[in-house]
């Protein structure tokens, strides 16, 4: 199951530097001019989860495998992108392929790194990008809704339902708000997301600060407040620092972080925030050969979780032996949890909880 977070923003805000640090690679060209990223770069990133290490310390498996999430570095958008400016059509098409948006905004001053708008104002920068995305959604909806309205007038129930969803999005977009703020019952969300609107995707703002402001600055605080008002997420990091950390060994990383007064790399917070943004949770499997973390959407039932391992597990699902993470580590593993009566057999209707240690029983 692949989940993609697309990294977007104006040119020269630090997107590619951030992507390079995320993927521990220099595969994305981090150059000081607009559109240095022409094709989206994609990389899978391990989701940091100390629970996996604690389970492995008990089980002592041959291999430990974290769950992963995909980040895509998308070239910088500029004013007029919705009309094709700056390769805008291509970039907007790339954004349509992701599940969530990581929106990087520049909160640092650097005379050697040009700013496409010629000033430092992260809230205005975010508004520029968001406006282009909203304009693109408006153009898409206005083009698609006309024939649908005609079908709806003939009594077509499917068309009527889709028009209602489009109208909910148009109501928001026409007052300058993203489609994700549309007032809809939760039961309509899946159909609404199927409209493929850019501004329907969940957003995480990344306030990119300079190295001396790793804990945040006034500009970053403006971004945090903007995100709160929009109902979006936010993380403050220094992409420059993260790029340095990415090149260090684990011991060197710890020493460097201590010197900066930081408890963990900002990228760890970013990755976890992106994971949460997509409404994902983690369950674990454990055995002598492998301890592994797996990703499912929040609300997934046991057979769906089994299907992330292998489709046969879902088809032939019988039950899932379930041990809560806290019980597993507190008691010292599967056998001890069983002896303490903490291993439960759950059926097809069981909703998987974050941290569950599962063993699936199936028959094909």
XYZ file of C-alpha atoms in Angstrom:
364
model
C 0.000 0.000 0.000
C 1.728 3.198 -1.161
C 1.039 6.636 0.288
C 2.550 9.738 -1.296
C 3.231 13.156 0.182
C 4.033 15.767 -2.471
C 6.483 18.512 -1.447
C 5.360 21.833 -2.979
C 6.052 25.544 -2.639
C 7.491 28.518 -4.502
C 10.943 28.131 -6.075
C 13.949 28.423 -3.741
C 12.113 27.818 -0.481
C 14.138 24.676 0.309
C 11.969 21.898 -1.136
C 14.759 19.961 -2.807
C 17.130 20.468 0.129
C 14.419 19.024 2.355
C 13.770 16.149 -0.041
C 17.499 15.341 -0.239
C 17.686 15.210 3.525
C 14.522 13.103 3.753
C 15.788 10.497 1.368
C 19.406 10.727 2.528
C 20.436 11.359 -1.054
C 21.384 14.145 -3.426
C 19.220 12.770 -6.212
C 17.158 15.969 -6.344
C 19.173 18.858 -7.724
C 19.177 21.623 -5.099
C 20.163 24.580 -7.269
C 19.579 28.286 -6.775
C 17.248 29.006 -9.667
C 13.568 28.346 -10.417
C 12.537 25.038 -11.986
C 15.749 23.179 -11.205
C 13.346 20.306 -10.452
C 11.652 19.505 -13.754
C 10.597 15.897 -13.156
C 9.256 14.964 -9.730
C 11.785 13.030 -7.662
C 10.359 10.289 -5.504
C 11.825 8.498 -2.526
C 10.594 6.086 0.128
C 11.381 7.046 3.703
C 11.307 4.870 6.813
C 8.816 6.084 9.411
C 10.731 6.491 12.708
C 8.993 4.515 15.443
C 10.801 3.645 18.690
C 8.172 0.971 19.381
C 9.644 -1.160 16.604
C 13.060 -1.127 18.271
C 11.581 -2.046 21.652
C 9.724 -5.024 20.180
C 12.896 -6.110 18.350
C 14.932 -5.858 21.561
C 12.603 -8.450 23.096
C 12.231 -10.762 20.090
C 15.806 -10.438 18.749
C 14.840 -11.231 15.128
C 17.185 -11.705 12.188
C 15.748 -8.601 10.537
C 13.909 -5.435 11.565
C 11.790 -3.725 8.887
C 10.156 -0.306 9.431
C 7.067 0.862 7.592
C 7.635 3.446 4.866
C 6.050 6.495 3.291
C 6.771 8.068 -0.097
C 7.803 11.693 -0.570
C 7.723 13.353 -3.989
C 9.713 16.523 -4.717
C 7.625 18.633 -7.110
C 9.086 21.635 -8.911
C 8.267 25.118 -7.639
C 4.945 26.720 -8.464
C 4.783 30.413 -9.384
C 2.058 33.004 -9.764
C 0.042 32.105 -12.875
C 0.749 28.357 -12.632
C -2.967 27.619 -13.045
C -2.692 29.337 -16.462
C 0.423 27.388 -17.393
C 3.079 29.833 -16.173
C 6.413 28.285 -15.195
C 5.543 24.817 -16.484
C 2.495 25.097 -14.225
C 0.279 22.580 -16.004
C 2.889 19.853 -15.674
C 3.496 20.612 -12.014
C -0.210 20.710 -11.201
C -0.603 17.320 -12.857
C 2.150 15.955 -10.594
C 0.344 17.266 -7.515
C -2.825 15.437 -8.573
C -0.949 12.151 -8.137
C -0.208 12.581 -4.416
C -2.345 11.798 -1.370
C -1.263 14.755 0.776
C 0.634 18.008 0.329
C 3.720 19.069 2.279
C 3.803 22.822 1.644
C 7.247 24.321 2.312
C 7.382 28.057 3.029
C 10.514 30.159 3.372
C 11.066 31.641 6.836
C 14.740 32.563 6.424
C 16.689 35.462 4.935
C 19.606 34.750 2.618
C 20.904 37.298 0.134
C 22.579 34.542 -1.859
C 19.331 32.603 -2.418
C 16.965 34.568 -4.614
C 13.280 34.814 -3.790
C 10.956 34.595 -6.758
C 8.697 37.293 -5.241
C 11.588 39.473 -4.037
C 10.544 39.581 -0.357
C 10.231 37.493 2.799
C 6.590 36.842 3.674
C 5.781 33.156 4.216
C 2.036 33.718 4.639
C 1.874 35.616 1.342
C 4.004 32.913 -0.312
C 1.596 30.233 0.901
C -1.328 32.315 -0.371
C 0.275 32.507 -3.826
C 0.561 28.734 -4.093
C -2.852 28.093 -2.542
C -4.495 30.581 -4.902
C -3.043 28.799 -7.926
C -4.291 25.460 -6.634
C -7.750 26.896 -5.984
C -7.885 28.502 -9.433
C -6.937 25.172 -10.995
C -9.715 23.437 -9.030
C -12.244 26.109 -10.036
C -11.374 25.726 -13.706
C -11.637 21.937 -13.445
C -14.999 21.987 -11.655
C -16.582 24.647 -13.850
C -15.659 22.621 -16.917
C -16.965 19.328 -15.519
C -20.101 20.474 -13.725
C -21.939 21.832 -16.806
C -22.625 18.482 -18.524
C -23.305 16.891 -15.121
C -26.011 19.465 -14.356
C -27.731 18.582 -17.609
C -27.675 14.887 -16.713
C -28.925 15.641 -13.194
C -31.914 17.513 -14.645
C -32.969 14.322 -16.406
C -33.219 12.559 -13.046
C -29.842 10.806 -13.129
C -29.231 10.041 -9.417
C -25.480 9.519 -9.811
C -25.122 12.864 -11.572
C -27.216 14.580 -8.892
C -24.987 13.236 -6.138
C -21.817 14.302 -7.944
C -23.184 17.779 -8.661
C -23.972 18.182 -4.949
C -20.356 17.353 -4.096
C -19.031 19.733 -6.751
C -21.303 22.510 -5.513
C -19.998 22.006 -1.970
C -16.451 22.458 -3.269
C -17.410 25.444 -5.449
C -19.038 27.162 -2.466
C -15.681 27.129 -0.673
C -13.489 27.903 -3.662
C -15.620 30.890 -4.681
C -14.932 32.556 -1.337
C -11.211 31.839 -1.519
C -11.109 28.750 0.689
C -9.721 25.285 -0.133
C -12.139 22.520 -1.089
C -11.107 20.414 1.920
C -13.103 22.822 4.124
C -16.354 21.862 2.380
C -19.117 21.056 4.852
C -19.886 17.410 4.147
C -20.934 14.361 6.164
C -18.098 11.898 6.695
C -19.961 9.328 4.596
C -19.478 11.544 1.521
C -15.749 12.099 1.997
C -14.579 9.168 -0.116
C -16.734 10.252 -3.081
C -15.635 13.855 -2.560
C -11.954 12.865 -2.603
C -12.599 10.948 -5.821
C -13.231 14.305 -7.550
C -9.449 14.658 -7.651
C -9.332 18.251 -6.416
C -5.928 19.667 -5.520
C -7.213 21.626 -2.531
C -9.153 18.667 -1.140
C -5.880 17.034 -0.115
C -4.734 17.375 3.496
C -1.904 19.886 3.972
C 1.127 20.047 6.247
C 2.977 23.372 6.271
C 6.741 23.227 6.794
C 8.246 26.483 8.058
C 11.821 26.331 6.779
C 14.027 28.441 9.049
C 17.765 29.182 9.072
C 20.225 27.258 11.239
C 20.216 29.859 14.012
C 16.416 29.577 14.328
C 16.019 25.800 14.483
C 13.534 26.128 17.336
C 11.480 28.654 15.332
C 11.240 32.400 14.702
C 8.572 35.076 14.250
C 7.973 34.156 10.598
C 7.572 30.477 11.490
C 5.070 31.415 14.181
C 2.966 33.183 11.550
C 2.941 29.930 9.580
C 1.894 27.916 12.640
C -1.011 30.305 13.237
C -2.023 30.219 9.555
C -2.090 26.418 9.646
C -4.173 26.428 12.826
C -6.780 28.717 11.241
C -6.929 26.510 8.128
C -7.175 23.296 10.106
C -3.872 22.139 8.580
C -0.756 20.716 10.231
C 2.561 22.494 10.697
C 6.186 21.668 11.483
C 9.123 24.051 11.915
C 12.514 22.771 10.765
C 15.763 23.959 9.243
C 16.266 22.100 5.973
C 19.923 23.185 6.034
C 20.499 21.553 9.410
C 18.600 18.436 8.334
C 20.792 18.160 5.240
C 23.886 18.230 7.479
C 22.442 15.702 9.922
C 21.599 13.338 7.061
C 25.292 12.971 6.243
C 26.347 12.038 9.803
C 26.594 8.708 11.572
C 24.131 7.967 14.374
C 26.669 8.890 17.063
C 27.609 12.106 15.256
C 23.942 12.971 14.801
C 23.317 12.687 18.545
C 26.307 14.897 19.345
C 25.251 17.478 16.745
C 21.656 17.548 17.987
C 22.827 17.948 21.589
C 24.972 20.914 20.553
C 21.852 22.547 19.075
C 19.654 21.683 22.028
C 17.395 19.463 19.895
C 15.952 16.135 21.066
C 15.513 14.595 17.611
C 15.945 15.485 13.942
C 13.206 17.703 12.582
C 12.766 15.191 9.773
C 11.516 12.598 12.253
C 8.781 15.017 13.308
C 8.023 15.811 9.663
C 7.750 12.150 8.648
C 5.485 11.303 11.566
C 3.363 14.387 10.862
C 3.021 13.354 7.209
C 2.061 9.848 8.306
C -0.576 11.193 10.684
C -1.796 13.654 8.052
C -2.811 10.732 5.868
C -4.780 9.150 8.721
C -2.441 6.174 8.976
C -1.637 3.877 11.889
C 0.961 1.177 12.456
C 0.624 -2.441 13.496
C 3.451 -4.904 14.047
C 4.247 -8.539 13.314
C 6.973 -10.346 15.211
C 8.889 -13.576 14.905
C 12.435 -14.948 14.966
C 12.992 -14.148 11.293
C 11.515 -10.660 11.241
C 9.943 -7.903 13.325
C 8.114 -5.569 11.004
C 5.941 -2.462 11.057
C 2.983 -2.245 8.657
C 0.771 0.640 7.564
C -3.018 0.684 7.444
C -5.550 3.477 7.344
C -7.137 4.340 10.651
C -10.386 2.390 10.990
C -9.133 -0.624 9.021
C -10.485 -3.993 10.113
C -8.373 -7.066 10.758
C -8.838 -8.676 7.290
C -7.712 -5.428 5.598
C -4.635 -5.346 7.790
C -3.919 -8.948 6.855
C -4.225 -7.978 3.197
C -1.354 -5.499 3.501
C 0.913 -8.476 4.127
C -0.523 -10.685 1.388
C -3.833 -10.768 -0.463
C -4.206 -14.461 0.446
C -4.204 -13.496 4.129
C -7.241 -11.312 3.556
C -9.066 -13.805 1.328
C -8.644 -16.674 3.769
C -8.769 -14.679 6.992
C -9.922 -16.671 10.030
C -8.847 -14.594 13.008
C -6.042 -12.422 14.346
C -4.150 -13.047 17.567
C -3.889 -9.548 19.021
C -1.572 -8.217 21.718
C -1.539 -4.526 22.618
C 1.907 -2.960 22.260
C 2.073 -1.937 25.933
C 1.256 -5.476 27.052
C 3.820 -6.955 24.667
C 6.730 -4.834 25.920
C 5.683 -4.695 29.584
C 5.258 -8.448 29.875
C 8.255 -9.312 27.700
C 6.899 -10.810 24.491
C 4.260 -13.044 22.949
C 4.533 -16.080 25.224
C 4.421 -14.011 28.403
C 1.437 -12.062 27.074
C -0.379 -15.331 26.352
C 0.330 -16.642 29.857
C -1.009 -13.404 31.328
C -4.189 -13.659 29.251
C -3.318 -10.586 27.201
C -3.369 -12.305 23.789
C -6.859 -12.074 22.281
C -8.342 -13.770 19.225
C -10.196 -11.174 17.159
C -12.496 -11.771 14.194
C -13.352 -10.030 10.930
C -15.045 -7.036 12.554
C -12.112 -6.103 14.756
C -10.848 -2.547 14.124
C -7.060 -2.547 14.301
C -5.541 -0.216 16.887
C -2.311 1.682 16.531
C 0.500 -0.429 17.978
C -1.264 -3.803 17.866
C 1.072 -6.788 17.565
C -0.818 -9.177 15.271
C -0.505 -12.796 14.196
C -2.948 -13.722 11.428
C -4.523 -17.126 11.047
C -5.894 -17.889 7.607
C -6.817 -20.678 5.247
C -6.592 -20.517 1.441
